Coordinates of C-alpha atoms in Angstrom, one line a residue:
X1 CA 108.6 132.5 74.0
X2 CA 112.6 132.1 74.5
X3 CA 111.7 128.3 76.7
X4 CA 110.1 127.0 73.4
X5 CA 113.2 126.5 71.4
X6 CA 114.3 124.4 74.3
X7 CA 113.1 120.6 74.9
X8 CA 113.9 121.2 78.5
X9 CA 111.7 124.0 79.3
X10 CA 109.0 124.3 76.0
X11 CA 105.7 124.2 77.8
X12 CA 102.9 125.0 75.0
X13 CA 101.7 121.2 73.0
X14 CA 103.3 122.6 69.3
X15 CA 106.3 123.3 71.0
X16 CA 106.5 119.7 72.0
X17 CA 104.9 117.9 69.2
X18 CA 107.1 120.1 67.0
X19 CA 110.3 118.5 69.0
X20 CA 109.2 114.8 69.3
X21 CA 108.6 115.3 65.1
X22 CA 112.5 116.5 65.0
X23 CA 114.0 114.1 67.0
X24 CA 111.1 110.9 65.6
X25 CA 109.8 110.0 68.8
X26 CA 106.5 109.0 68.1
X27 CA 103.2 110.5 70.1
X28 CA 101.6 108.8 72.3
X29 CA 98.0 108.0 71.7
X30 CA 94.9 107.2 74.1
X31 CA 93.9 103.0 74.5
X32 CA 90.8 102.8 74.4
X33 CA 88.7 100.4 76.6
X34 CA 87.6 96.8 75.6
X35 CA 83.9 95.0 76.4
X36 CA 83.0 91.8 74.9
X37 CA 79.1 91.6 73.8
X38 CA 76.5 89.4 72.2
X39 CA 74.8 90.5 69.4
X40 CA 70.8 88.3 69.2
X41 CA 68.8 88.2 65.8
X42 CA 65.8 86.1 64.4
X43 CA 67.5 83.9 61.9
X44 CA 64.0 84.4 60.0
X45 CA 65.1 88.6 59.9
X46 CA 68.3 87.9 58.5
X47 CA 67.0 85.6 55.8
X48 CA 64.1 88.0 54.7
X49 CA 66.3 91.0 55.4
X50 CA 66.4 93.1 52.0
X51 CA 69.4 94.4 52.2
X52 CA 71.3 91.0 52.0
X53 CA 73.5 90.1 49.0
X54 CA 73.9 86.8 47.2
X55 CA 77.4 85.7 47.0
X56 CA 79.0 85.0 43.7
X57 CA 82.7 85.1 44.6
X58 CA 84.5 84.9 48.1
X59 CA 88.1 82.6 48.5
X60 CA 86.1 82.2 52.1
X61 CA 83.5 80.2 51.5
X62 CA 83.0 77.0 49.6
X63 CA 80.3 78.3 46.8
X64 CA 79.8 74.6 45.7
X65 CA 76.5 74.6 48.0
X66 CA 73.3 76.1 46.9
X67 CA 72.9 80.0 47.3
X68 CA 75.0 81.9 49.5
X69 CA 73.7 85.4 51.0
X70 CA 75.6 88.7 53.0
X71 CA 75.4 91.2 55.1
X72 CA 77.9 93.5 56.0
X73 CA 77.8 95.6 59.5
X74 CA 79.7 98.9 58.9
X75 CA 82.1 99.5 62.0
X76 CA 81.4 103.0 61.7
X77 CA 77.6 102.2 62.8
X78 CA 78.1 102.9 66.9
X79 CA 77.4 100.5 69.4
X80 CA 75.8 102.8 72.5
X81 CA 76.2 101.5 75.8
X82 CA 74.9 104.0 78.3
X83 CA 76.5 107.6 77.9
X84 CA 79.5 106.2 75.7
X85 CA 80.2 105.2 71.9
X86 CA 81.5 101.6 70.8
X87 CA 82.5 100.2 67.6
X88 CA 83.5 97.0 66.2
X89 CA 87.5 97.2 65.4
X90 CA 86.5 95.8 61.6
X91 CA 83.1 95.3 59.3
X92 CA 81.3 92.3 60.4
X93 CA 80.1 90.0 57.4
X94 CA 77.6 87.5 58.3
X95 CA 76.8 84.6 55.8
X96 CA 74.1 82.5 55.3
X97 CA 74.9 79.4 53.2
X98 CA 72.1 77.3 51.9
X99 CA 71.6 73.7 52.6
X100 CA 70.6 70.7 50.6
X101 CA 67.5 71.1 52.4
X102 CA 66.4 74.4 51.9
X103 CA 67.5 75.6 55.4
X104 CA 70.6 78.0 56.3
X105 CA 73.8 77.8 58.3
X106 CA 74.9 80.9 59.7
X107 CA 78.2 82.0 59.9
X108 CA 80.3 85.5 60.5
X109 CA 84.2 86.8 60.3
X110 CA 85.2 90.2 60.8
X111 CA 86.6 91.8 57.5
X112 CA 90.3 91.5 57.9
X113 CA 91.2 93.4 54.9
X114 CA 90.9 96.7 56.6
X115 CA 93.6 98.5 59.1
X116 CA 93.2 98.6 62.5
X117 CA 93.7 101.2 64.9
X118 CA 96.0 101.5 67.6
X119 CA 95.5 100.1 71.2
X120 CA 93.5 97.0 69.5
X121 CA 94.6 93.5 69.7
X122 CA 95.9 92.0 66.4
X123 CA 95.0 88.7 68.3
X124 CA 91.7 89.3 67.0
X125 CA 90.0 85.5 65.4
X126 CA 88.7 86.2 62.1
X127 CA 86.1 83.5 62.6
X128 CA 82.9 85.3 65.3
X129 CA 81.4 82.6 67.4
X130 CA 78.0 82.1 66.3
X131 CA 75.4 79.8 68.0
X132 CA 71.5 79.1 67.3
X133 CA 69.1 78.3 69.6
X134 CA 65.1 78.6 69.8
X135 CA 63.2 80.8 72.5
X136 CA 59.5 80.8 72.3
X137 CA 59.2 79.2 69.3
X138 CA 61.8 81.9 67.4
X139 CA 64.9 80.4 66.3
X140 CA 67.4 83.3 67.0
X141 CA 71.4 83.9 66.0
X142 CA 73.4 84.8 68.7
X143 CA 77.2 86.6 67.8
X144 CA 79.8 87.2 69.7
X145 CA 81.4 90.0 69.4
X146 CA 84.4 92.4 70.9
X147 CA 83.4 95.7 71.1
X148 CA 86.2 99.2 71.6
X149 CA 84.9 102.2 73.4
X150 CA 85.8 104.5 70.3
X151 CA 83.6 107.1 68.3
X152 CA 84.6 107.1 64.6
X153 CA 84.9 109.9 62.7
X154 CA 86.1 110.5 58.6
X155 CA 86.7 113.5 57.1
X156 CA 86.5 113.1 53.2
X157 CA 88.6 115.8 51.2
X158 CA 88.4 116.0 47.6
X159 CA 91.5 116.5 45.6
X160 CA 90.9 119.6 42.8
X161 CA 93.9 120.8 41.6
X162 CA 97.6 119.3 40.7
X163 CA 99.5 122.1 42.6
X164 CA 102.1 120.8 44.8
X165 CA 101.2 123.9 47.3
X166 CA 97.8 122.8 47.6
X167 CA 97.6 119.6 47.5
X168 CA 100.7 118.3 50.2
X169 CA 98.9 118.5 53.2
X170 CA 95.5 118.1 54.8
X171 CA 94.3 118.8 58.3
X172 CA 91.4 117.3 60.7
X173 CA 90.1 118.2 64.0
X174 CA 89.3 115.9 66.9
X175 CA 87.0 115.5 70.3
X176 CA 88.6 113.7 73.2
X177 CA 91.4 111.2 73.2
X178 CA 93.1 110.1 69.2
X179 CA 93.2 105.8 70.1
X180 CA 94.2 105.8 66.3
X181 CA 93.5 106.8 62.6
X182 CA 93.8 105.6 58.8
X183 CA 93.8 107.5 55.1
X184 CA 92.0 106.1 53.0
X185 CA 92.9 107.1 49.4
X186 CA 90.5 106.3 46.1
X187 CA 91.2 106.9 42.8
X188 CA 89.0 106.1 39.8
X189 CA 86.6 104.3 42.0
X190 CA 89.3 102.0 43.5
X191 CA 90.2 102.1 47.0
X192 CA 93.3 101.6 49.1
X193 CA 94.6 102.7 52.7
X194 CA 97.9 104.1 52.6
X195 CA 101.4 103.1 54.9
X196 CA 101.4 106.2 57.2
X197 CA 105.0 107.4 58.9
X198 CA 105.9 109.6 61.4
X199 CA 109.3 110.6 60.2
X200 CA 108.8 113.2 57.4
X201 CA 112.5 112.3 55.7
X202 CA 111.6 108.4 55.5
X203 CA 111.5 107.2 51.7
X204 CA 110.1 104.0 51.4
X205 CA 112.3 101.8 49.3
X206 CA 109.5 100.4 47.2
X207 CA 109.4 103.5 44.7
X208 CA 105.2 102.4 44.0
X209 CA 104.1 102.5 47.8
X210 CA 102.0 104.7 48.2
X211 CA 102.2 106.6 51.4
X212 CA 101.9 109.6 53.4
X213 CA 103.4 111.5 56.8
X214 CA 101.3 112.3 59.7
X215 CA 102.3 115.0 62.2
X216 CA 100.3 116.9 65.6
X217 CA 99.7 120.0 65.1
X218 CA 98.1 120.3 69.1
X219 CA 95.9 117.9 71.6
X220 CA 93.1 118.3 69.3
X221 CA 94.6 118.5 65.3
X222 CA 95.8 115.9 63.2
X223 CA 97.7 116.7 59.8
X224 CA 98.1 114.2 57.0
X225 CA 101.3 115.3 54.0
X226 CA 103.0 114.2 51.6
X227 CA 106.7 114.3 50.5
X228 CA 107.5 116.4 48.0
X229 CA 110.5 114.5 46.4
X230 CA 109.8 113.9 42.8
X231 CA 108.5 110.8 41.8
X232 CA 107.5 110.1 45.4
X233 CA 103.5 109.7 46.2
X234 CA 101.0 112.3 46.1
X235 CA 96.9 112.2 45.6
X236 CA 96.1 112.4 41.8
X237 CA 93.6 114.9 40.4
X238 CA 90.2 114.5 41.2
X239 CA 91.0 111.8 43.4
X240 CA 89.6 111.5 47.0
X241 CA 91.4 111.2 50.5
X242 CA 89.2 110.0 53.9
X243 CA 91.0 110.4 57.5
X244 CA 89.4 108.4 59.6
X245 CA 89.7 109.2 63.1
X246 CA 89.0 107.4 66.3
X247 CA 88.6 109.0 69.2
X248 CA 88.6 107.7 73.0
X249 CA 87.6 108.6 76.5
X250 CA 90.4 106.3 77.9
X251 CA 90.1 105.8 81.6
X252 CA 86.9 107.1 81.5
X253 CA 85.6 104.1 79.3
X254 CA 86.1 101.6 82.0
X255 CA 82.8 100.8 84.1
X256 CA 80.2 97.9 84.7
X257 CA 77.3 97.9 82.9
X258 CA 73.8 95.4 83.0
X259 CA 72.0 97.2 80.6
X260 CA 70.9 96.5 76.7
X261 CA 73.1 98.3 74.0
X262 CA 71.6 100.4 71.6
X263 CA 72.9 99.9 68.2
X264 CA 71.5 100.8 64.6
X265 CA 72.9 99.8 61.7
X266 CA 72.6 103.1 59.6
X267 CA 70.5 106.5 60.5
X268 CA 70.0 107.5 57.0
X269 CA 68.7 104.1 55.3
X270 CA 65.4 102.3 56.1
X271 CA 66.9 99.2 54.8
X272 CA 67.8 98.0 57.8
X273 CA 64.4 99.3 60.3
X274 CA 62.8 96.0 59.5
X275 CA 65.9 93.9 61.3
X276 CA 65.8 94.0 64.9
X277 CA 69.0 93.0 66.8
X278 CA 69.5 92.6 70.8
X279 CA 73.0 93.4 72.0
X280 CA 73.8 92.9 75.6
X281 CA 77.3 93.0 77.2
X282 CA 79.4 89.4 78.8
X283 CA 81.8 91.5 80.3
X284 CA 82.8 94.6 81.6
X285 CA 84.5 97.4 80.0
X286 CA 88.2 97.5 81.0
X287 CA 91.3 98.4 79.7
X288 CA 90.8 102.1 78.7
X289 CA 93.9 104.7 79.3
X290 CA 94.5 108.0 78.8
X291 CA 97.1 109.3 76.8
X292 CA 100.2 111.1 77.9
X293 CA 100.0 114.4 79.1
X294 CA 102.1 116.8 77.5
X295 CA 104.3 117.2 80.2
X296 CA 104.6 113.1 80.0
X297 CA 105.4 113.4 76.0
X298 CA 108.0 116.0 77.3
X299 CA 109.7 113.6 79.8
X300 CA 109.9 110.9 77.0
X301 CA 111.6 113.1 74.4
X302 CA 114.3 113.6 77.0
X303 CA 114.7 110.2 78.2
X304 CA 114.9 109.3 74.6
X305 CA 117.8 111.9 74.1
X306 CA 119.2 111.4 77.2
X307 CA 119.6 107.1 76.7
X308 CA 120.2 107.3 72.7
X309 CA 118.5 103.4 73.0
X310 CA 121.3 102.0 75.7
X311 CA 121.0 101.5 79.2
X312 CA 124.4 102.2 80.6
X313 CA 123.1 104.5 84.1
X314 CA 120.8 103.7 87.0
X315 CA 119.1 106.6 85.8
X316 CA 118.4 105.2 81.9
X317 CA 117.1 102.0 83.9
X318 CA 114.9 104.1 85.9
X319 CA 113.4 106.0 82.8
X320 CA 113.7 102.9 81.1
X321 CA 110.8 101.6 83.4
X322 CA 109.0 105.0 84.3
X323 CA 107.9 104.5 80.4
X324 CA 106.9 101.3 80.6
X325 CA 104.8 102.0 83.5
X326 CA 103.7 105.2 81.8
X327 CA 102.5 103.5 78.8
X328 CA 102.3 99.7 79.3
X329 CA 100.2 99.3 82.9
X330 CA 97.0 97.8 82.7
X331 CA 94.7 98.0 85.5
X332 CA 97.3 99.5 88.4
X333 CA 99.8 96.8 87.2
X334 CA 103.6 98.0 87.4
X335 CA 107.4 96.7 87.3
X336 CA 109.3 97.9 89.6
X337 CA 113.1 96.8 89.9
X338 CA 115.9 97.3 93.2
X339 CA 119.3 96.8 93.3
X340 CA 121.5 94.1 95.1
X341 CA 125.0 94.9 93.9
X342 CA 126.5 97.8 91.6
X343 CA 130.7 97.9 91.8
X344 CA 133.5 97.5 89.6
X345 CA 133.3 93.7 89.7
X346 CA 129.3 93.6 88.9
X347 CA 125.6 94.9 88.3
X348 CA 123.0 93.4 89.6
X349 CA 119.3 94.1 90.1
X350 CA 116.5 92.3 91.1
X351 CA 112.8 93.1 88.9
X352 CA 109.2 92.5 90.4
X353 CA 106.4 92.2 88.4
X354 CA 103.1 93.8 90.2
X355 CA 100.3 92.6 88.7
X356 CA 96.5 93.8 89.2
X357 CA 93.6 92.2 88.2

Protein backbone atom coordinates (compact mmCIF):
# COMPACT_ATOMS: atom_id res chain seq x y z
CA UNK A 1 0.00 0.00 0.00
CA UNK A 2 3.33 2.27 0.23
CA UNK A 3 2.84 3.03 -4.13
CA UNK A 4 -0.55 4.63 -3.26
CA UNK A 5 0.66 7.82 -1.63
CA UNK A 6 2.63 8.24 -4.81
CA UNK A 7 0.92 9.73 -8.20
CA UNK A 8 3.71 7.94 -9.96
CA UNK A 9 3.14 4.48 -8.96
CA UNK A 10 -0.68 4.43 -7.15
CA UNK A 11 -2.28 1.66 -9.16
CA UNK A 12 -5.89 1.03 -7.38
CA UNK A 13 -8.92 3.78 -9.10
CA UNK A 14 -9.38 5.72 -5.27
CA UNK A 15 -5.83 6.09 -5.16
CA UNK A 16 -6.03 8.01 -8.44
CA UNK A 17 -9.31 9.65 -8.23
CA UNK A 18 -8.32 10.66 -4.74
CA UNK A 19 -5.06 12.42 -6.50
CA UNK A 20 -6.77 14.06 -9.57
CA UNK A 21 -9.37 15.56 -6.55
CA UNK A 22 -6.05 17.08 -4.76
CA UNK A 23 -4.44 18.48 -7.54
CA UNK A 24 -8.32 19.54 -9.57
CA UNK A 25 -7.71 17.74 -12.59
CA UNK A 26 -11.03 16.85 -13.59
CA UNK A 27 -12.12 13.02 -14.59
CA UNK A 28 -12.63 12.04 -17.62
CA UNK A 29 -16.07 10.83 -18.57
CA UNK A 30 -17.32 8.37 -21.39
CA UNK A 31 -19.00 10.17 -24.89
CA UNK A 32 -21.55 8.68 -25.69
CA UNK A 33 -22.61 7.87 -29.35
CA UNK A 34 -24.99 10.05 -31.51
CA UNK A 35 -27.89 8.67 -34.13
CA UNK A 36 -30.36 10.97 -35.70
CA UNK A 37 -34.10 9.42 -35.96
CA UNK A 38 -37.58 10.18 -37.10
CA UNK A 39 -40.17 9.92 -34.88
CA UNK A 40 -44.05 9.19 -37.14
CA UNK A 41 -47.53 9.82 -35.41
CA UNK A 42 -51.23 10.13 -36.71
CA UNK A 43 -51.87 13.86 -36.34
CA UNK A 44 -55.52 12.45 -35.46
CA UNK A 45 -53.64 10.50 -32.16
CA UNK A 46 -52.03 13.49 -31.05
CA UNK A 47 -55.16 15.61 -31.16
CA UNK A 48 -57.48 12.95 -29.38
CA UNK A 49 -54.55 11.91 -27.21
CA UNK A 50 -55.76 12.37 -23.40
CA UNK A 51 -52.92 13.18 -21.93
CA UNK A 52 -52.46 16.53 -23.81
CA UNK A 53 -52.59 19.90 -22.07
CA UNK A 54 -54.16 23.22 -23.18
CA UNK A 55 -51.82 25.95 -23.09
CA UNK A 56 -52.56 29.04 -21.03
CA UNK A 57 -49.13 30.64 -20.71
CA UNK A 58 -45.79 29.97 -22.76
CA UNK A 59 -43.27 33.33 -23.88
CA UNK A 60 -43.05 30.59 -26.94
CA UNK A 61 -45.91 30.66 -28.57
CA UNK A 62 -48.25 33.43 -29.78
CA UNK A 63 -51.57 32.50 -27.63
CA UNK A 64 -53.53 35.12 -29.65
CA UNK A 65 -54.83 32.07 -31.87
CA UNK A 66 -57.61 29.85 -30.87
CA UNK A 67 -56.67 26.97 -28.32
CA UNK A 68 -53.31 25.69 -27.96
CA UNK A 69 -52.56 22.00 -26.73
CA UNK A 70 -49.11 20.01 -25.23
CA UNK A 71 -47.49 17.15 -24.82
CA UNK A 72 -44.38 16.66 -23.23
CA UNK A 73 -41.96 13.52 -23.96
CA UNK A 74 -39.94 12.75 -20.83
CA UNK A 75 -36.16 12.18 -21.83
CA UNK A 76 -36.02 9.68 -19.29
CA UNK A 77 -38.56 7.44 -21.46
CA UNK A 78 -35.72 5.12 -23.52
CA UNK A 79 -35.59 5.03 -27.03
CA UNK A 80 -34.46 0.98 -27.75
CA UNK A 81 -32.67 0.35 -30.77
CA UNK A 82 -31.63 -3.22 -30.86
CA UNK A 83 -29.68 -4.41 -27.74
CA UNK A 84 -28.89 -0.71 -26.60
CA UNK A 85 -30.73 2.32 -24.69
CA UNK A 86 -31.24 5.88 -26.24
CA UNK A 87 -32.60 9.09 -24.95
CA UNK A 88 -33.39 12.34 -26.08
CA UNK A 89 -30.56 14.94 -24.53
CA UNK A 90 -33.90 17.21 -23.29
CA UNK A 91 -37.94 16.74 -22.89
CA UNK A 92 -39.57 17.11 -26.16
CA UNK A 93 -42.75 19.44 -26.19
CA UNK A 94 -44.91 19.14 -29.05
CA UNK A 95 -47.74 21.83 -29.71
CA UNK A 96 -50.68 21.87 -31.49
CA UNK A 97 -51.98 25.46 -32.18
CA UNK A 98 -55.41 25.82 -33.51
CA UNK A 99 -56.40 27.53 -36.69
CA UNK A 100 -59.12 29.85 -37.79
CA UNK A 101 -60.47 26.91 -39.32
CA UNK A 102 -60.66 24.41 -36.83
CA UNK A 103 -57.58 22.48 -38.00
CA UNK A 104 -54.00 22.25 -36.21
CA UNK A 105 -50.46 23.23 -36.95
CA UNK A 106 -48.01 21.11 -35.32
CA UNK A 107 -44.94 22.21 -33.94
CA UNK A 108 -42.03 20.87 -31.41
CA UNK A 109 -38.74 22.34 -29.43
CA UNK A 110 -36.85 20.48 -27.08
CA UNK A 111 -37.12 21.95 -23.50
CA UNK A 112 -34.06 24.05 -23.19
CA UNK A 113 -34.52 24.88 -19.53
CA UNK A 114 -32.93 21.71 -18.42
CA UNK A 115 -28.93 20.88 -18.15
CA UNK A 116 -27.39 18.86 -20.39
CA UNK A 117 -24.94 16.20 -19.90
CA UNK A 118 -21.58 15.88 -21.04
CA UNK A 119 -20.33 14.71 -24.43
CA UNK A 120 -23.67 16.38 -26.08
CA UNK A 121 -23.62 19.17 -28.42
CA UNK A 122 -24.78 22.62 -27.12
CA UNK A 123 -25.34 23.21 -30.92
CA UNK A 124 -28.45 21.62 -30.42
CA UNK A 125 -31.67 23.91 -32.42
CA UNK A 126 -34.38 24.42 -30.05
CA UNK A 127 -36.83 24.31 -32.91
CA UNK A 128 -37.44 20.03 -34.07
CA UNK A 129 -38.16 19.74 -37.75
CA UNK A 130 -41.56 18.80 -38.14
CA UNK A 131 -43.24 17.86 -41.45
CA UNK A 132 -46.92 16.47 -42.41
CA UNK A 133 -47.80 14.38 -45.03
CA UNK A 134 -50.72 11.88 -45.83
CA UNK A 135 -50.18 7.97 -46.45
CA UNK A 136 -53.21 5.91 -47.13
CA UNK A 137 -55.53 8.32 -46.38
CA UNK A 138 -53.78 9.05 -42.59
CA UNK A 139 -52.39 12.35 -42.25
CA UNK A 140 -49.21 11.59 -40.08
CA UNK A 141 -46.43 13.95 -38.12
CA UNK A 142 -43.14 13.16 -38.73
CA UNK A 143 -40.20 14.57 -36.08
CA UNK A 144 -36.93 14.76 -36.35
CA UNK A 145 -35.06 14.03 -33.73
CA UNK A 146 -31.28 13.49 -32.31
CA UNK A 147 -31.05 10.65 -30.23
CA UNK A 148 -27.64 9.74 -27.47
CA UNK A 149 -26.96 6.14 -26.76
CA UNK A 150 -27.34 6.72 -22.89
CA UNK A 151 -29.51 4.86 -20.15
CA UNK A 152 -30.81 7.35 -17.56
CA UNK A 153 -30.86 6.72 -14.16
CA UNK A 154 -32.02 9.06 -10.83
CA UNK A 155 -31.58 8.34 -7.52
CA UNK A 156 -33.99 10.44 -5.33
CA UNK A 157 -32.79 10.98 -1.55
CA UNK A 158 -34.90 12.55 0.84
CA UNK A 159 -33.41 15.00 3.27
CA UNK A 160 -34.68 14.14 7.19
CA UNK A 161 -32.66 15.66 9.54
CA UNK A 162 -30.56 19.28 9.82
CA UNK A 163 -27.32 17.51 11.07
CA UNK A 164 -24.35 18.74 9.19
CA UNK A 165 -22.85 14.91 9.63
CA UNK A 166 -25.66 13.61 7.90
CA UNK A 167 -26.78 15.56 5.58
CA UNK A 168 -23.08 16.78 3.63
CA UNK A 169 -22.86 14.06 1.38
CA UNK A 170 -24.74 11.54 -0.72
CA UNK A 171 -23.53 8.67 -2.76
CA UNK A 172 -24.87 6.70 -6.09
CA UNK A 173 -23.84 3.71 -7.85
CA UNK A 174 -23.50 3.21 -11.61
CA UNK A 175 -23.50 0.44 -14.72
CA UNK A 176 -21.14 0.99 -17.57
CA UNK A 177 -19.55 4.24 -18.68
CA UNK A 178 -20.73 7.91 -16.55
CA UNK A 179 -21.20 10.27 -20.15
CA UNK A 180 -22.59 12.80 -17.46
CA UNK A 181 -24.97 13.64 -14.41
CA UNK A 182 -27.10 16.58 -12.77
CA UNK A 183 -28.70 17.26 -8.99
CA UNK A 184 -31.61 18.18 -8.96
CA UNK A 185 -32.68 19.90 -5.74
CA UNK A 186 -36.62 20.73 -4.64
CA UNK A 187 -37.71 22.44 -1.87
CA UNK A 188 -41.32 23.30 -1.02
CA UNK A 189 -42.47 21.88 -4.33
CA UNK A 190 -40.06 24.17 -6.36
CA UNK A 191 -37.40 22.79 -8.40
CA UNK A 192 -33.86 23.79 -9.40
CA UNK A 193 -30.61 22.01 -10.66
CA UNK A 194 -27.69 23.04 -8.86
CA UNK A 195 -23.95 24.48 -10.33
CA UNK A 196 -21.82 21.30 -9.58
CA UNK A 197 -17.72 21.78 -9.01
CA UNK A 198 -15.06 19.59 -8.85
CA UNK A 199 -12.82 21.48 -6.70
CA UNK A 200 -14.06 20.95 -3.10
CA UNK A 201 -12.28 24.50 -1.78
CA UNK A 202 -14.12 26.63 -4.67
CA UNK A 203 -16.65 29.26 -3.03
CA UNK A 204 -18.80 30.72 -5.46
CA UNK A 205 -18.74 34.45 -5.13
CA UNK A 206 -22.44 34.82 -5.45
CA UNK A 207 -23.13 34.07 -1.54
CA UNK A 208 -27.13 32.64 -2.85
CA UNK A 209 -25.90 30.03 -5.52
CA UNK A 210 -26.75 27.29 -4.66
CA UNK A 211 -24.32 24.51 -5.39
CA UNK A 212 -22.66 21.42 -4.56
CA UNK A 213 -19.06 19.26 -5.05
CA UNK A 214 -18.95 16.08 -6.91
CA UNK A 215 -16.05 13.63 -6.37
CA UNK A 216 -15.24 9.49 -7.61
CA UNK A 217 -15.20 7.47 -5.21
CA UNK A 218 -14.19 4.33 -7.97
CA UNK A 219 -15.17 3.33 -11.79
CA UNK A 220 -18.52 2.67 -10.60
CA UNK A 221 -19.53 5.47 -7.53
CA UNK A 222 -20.38 8.84 -7.71
CA UNK A 223 -20.59 11.10 -4.52
CA UNK A 224 -22.47 14.43 -4.39
CA UNK A 225 -21.35 17.05 -0.93
CA UNK A 226 -21.55 19.99 0.25
CA UNK A 227 -19.22 22.58 1.81
CA UNK A 228 -19.44 23.00 5.11
CA UNK A 229 -18.44 26.73 5.49
CA UNK A 230 -21.19 28.54 7.28
CA UNK A 231 -23.59 30.31 5.40
CA UNK A 232 -22.58 28.37 2.32
CA UNK A 233 -25.34 25.95 0.65
CA UNK A 234 -26.70 22.90 1.99
CA UNK A 235 -30.21 20.86 1.33
CA UNK A 236 -32.92 22.24 3.77
CA UNK A 237 -35.00 19.90 5.99
CA UNK A 238 -37.40 17.77 4.40
CA UNK A 239 -36.26 18.88 1.17
CA UNK A 240 -35.41 16.43 -1.75
CA UNK A 241 -32.13 15.87 -3.76
CA UNK A 242 -32.33 13.57 -7.43
CA UNK A 243 -28.81 12.50 -9.05
CA UNK A 244 -29.42 11.84 -12.25
CA UNK A 245 -27.01 9.75 -13.88
CA UNK A 246 -26.27 8.89 -17.44
CA UNK A 247 -24.59 6.11 -18.31
CA UNK A 248 -22.77 5.00 -21.69
CA UNK A 249 -21.42 1.99 -23.53
CA UNK A 250 -19.01 4.32 -25.52
CA UNK A 251 -17.32 2.59 -28.36
CA UNK A 252 -19.52 0.00 -28.07
CA UNK A 253 -22.57 2.32 -29.05
CA UNK A 254 -21.38 2.82 -32.52
CA UNK A 255 -23.02 0.35 -35.28
CA UNK A 256 -25.51 0.38 -38.33
CA UNK A 257 -28.78 -0.23 -37.78
CA UNK A 258 -32.09 -0.75 -40.44
CA UNK A 259 -34.47 -1.71 -37.99
CA UNK A 260 -37.66 0.09 -36.11
CA UNK A 261 -36.93 1.61 -32.64
CA UNK A 262 -38.93 0.62 -29.88
CA UNK A 263 -39.88 3.48 -27.66
CA UNK A 264 -42.81 3.94 -24.98
CA UNK A 265 -43.49 6.84 -23.48
CA UNK A 266 -44.04 5.67 -19.79
CA UNK A 267 -44.33 1.77 -18.41
CA UNK A 268 -46.39 2.68 -15.46
CA UNK A 269 -49.30 4.95 -17.17
CA UNK A 270 -51.97 3.84 -19.68
CA UNK A 271 -52.31 7.33 -20.71
CA UNK A 272 -50.22 7.10 -23.34
CA UNK A 273 -51.18 3.04 -24.85
CA UNK A 274 -53.70 4.62 -27.03
CA UNK A 275 -50.81 6.83 -29.09
CA UNK A 276 -48.87 4.90 -31.34
CA UNK A 277 -45.54 6.41 -32.63
CA UNK A 278 -43.01 4.83 -35.38
CA UNK A 279 -39.40 5.79 -34.85
CA UNK A 280 -36.94 4.66 -37.40
CA UNK A 281 -33.23 5.82 -37.60
CA UNK A 282 -31.63 8.47 -40.75
CA UNK A 283 -28.33 7.72 -39.66
CA UNK A 284 -26.00 5.63 -38.09
CA UNK A 285 -24.86 5.62 -34.62
CA UNK A 286 -21.37 7.18 -34.38
CA UNK A 287 -19.40 9.03 -32.24
CA UNK A 288 -19.32 6.92 -29.04
CA UNK A 289 -15.92 6.69 -26.86
CA UNK A 290 -14.82 5.19 -23.93
CA UNK A 291 -13.62 6.84 -21.15
CA UNK A 292 -10.07 6.87 -19.94
CA UNK A 293 -8.69 4.04 -18.33
CA UNK A 294 -7.23 4.57 -15.12
CA UNK A 295 -3.89 4.15 -16.14
CA UNK A 296 -4.84 7.07 -18.82
CA UNK A 297 -6.38 9.36 -15.80
CA UNK A 298 -2.93 8.49 -14.20
CA UNK A 299 -0.82 9.70 -17.23
CA UNK A 300 -2.89 13.04 -17.24
CA UNK A 301 -2.42 13.95 -13.61
CA UNK A 302 1.29 13.86 -14.40
CA UNK A 303 1.36 15.60 -17.52
CA UNK A 304 -0.73 18.14 -15.81
CA UNK A 305 2.00 18.33 -12.93
CA UNK A 306 4.72 17.93 -15.04
CA UNK A 307 3.56 21.13 -17.68
CA UNK A 308 1.86 23.40 -14.75
CA UNK A 309 -0.28 24.80 -18.19
CA UNK A 310 3.08 25.91 -20.33
CA UNK A 311 4.66 24.27 -23.09
CA UNK A 312 8.33 25.01 -22.73
CA UNK A 313 9.78 20.99 -23.62
CA UNK A 314 9.31 18.75 -26.62
CA UNK A 315 8.10 16.55 -24.09
CA UNK A 316 5.07 19.01 -22.75
CA UNK A 317 4.30 19.32 -26.60
CA UNK A 318 4.21 15.72 -26.96
CA UNK A 319 1.81 15.23 -23.87
CA UNK A 320 0.25 18.19 -24.91
CA UNK A 321 -1.09 16.20 -28.05
CA UNK A 322 -1.15 12.53 -26.59
CA UNK A 323 -4.34 14.23 -24.57
CA UNK A 324 -5.75 15.63 -27.27
CA UNK A 325 -5.68 12.50 -29.15
CA UNK A 326 -6.59 10.65 -25.94
CA UNK A 327 -9.68 12.57 -25.45
CA UNK A 328 -10.54 14.63 -28.58
CA UNK A 329 -10.28 11.87 -31.66
CA UNK A 330 -13.40 11.09 -33.30
CA UNK A 331 -13.52 8.24 -35.52
CA UNK A 332 -9.51 7.32 -35.81
CA UNK A 333 -8.92 10.99 -36.42
CA UNK A 334 -5.49 12.38 -34.80
CA UNK A 335 -2.88 15.39 -34.83
CA UNK A 336 0.24 14.52 -35.07
CA UNK A 337 3.11 17.24 -35.20
CA UNK A 338 7.31 16.90 -36.45
CA UNK A 339 9.93 19.05 -36.08
CA UNK A 340 11.94 21.15 -38.71
CA UNK A 341 14.22 23.22 -36.54
CA UNK A 342 14.93 23.42 -32.67
CA UNK A 343 18.35 25.66 -31.82
CA UNK A 344 19.21 28.64 -30.05
CA UNK A 345 18.11 30.90 -32.83
CA UNK A 346 14.51 29.07 -33.31
CA UNK A 347 11.61 26.40 -32.77
CA UNK A 348 9.92 25.25 -35.25
CA UNK A 349 7.39 22.41 -35.95
CA UNK A 350 5.23 21.50 -38.50
CA UNK A 351 1.31 20.00 -37.32
CA UNK A 352 -0.83 17.57 -39.48
CA UNK A 353 -4.25 17.20 -39.06
CA UNK A 354 -5.44 13.38 -39.82
CA UNK A 355 -8.83 13.28 -40.30
CA UNK A 356 -11.20 10.03 -40.63
CA UNK A 357 -14.44 9.91 -41.76
Amino acid sequence: LYDEFFINTASFPESIYRFAKAYNVPISLAQPAHMRAVLAVRKKDLLNSTIKEEVISDQNIDLRTLKTYRISMDKTYPFTVGKFTFSAPYDIIINMKQMKNGDYTISARYNLSEPLYGGISTNLPESLKVYQDVAQGETYIYIALDLYQVAIGVNDFQVLTNSLSENLFYTVDFPDQLAGFNVKYTENGVSEYLKLYFNNTYQPADATEKFAYYTFIDENKLQISFSPTLGAFKPAYNSTLSIETFTSLGVEGNFTYSGTISYNFSNNSTDYSALVVNVTPLTSSAGGKNRLTIEGEKQKIINALTTRDSLIMETDLKNFFSEINATNSLNGSQVEFIKRRDDILKRVYNGFLLMRD
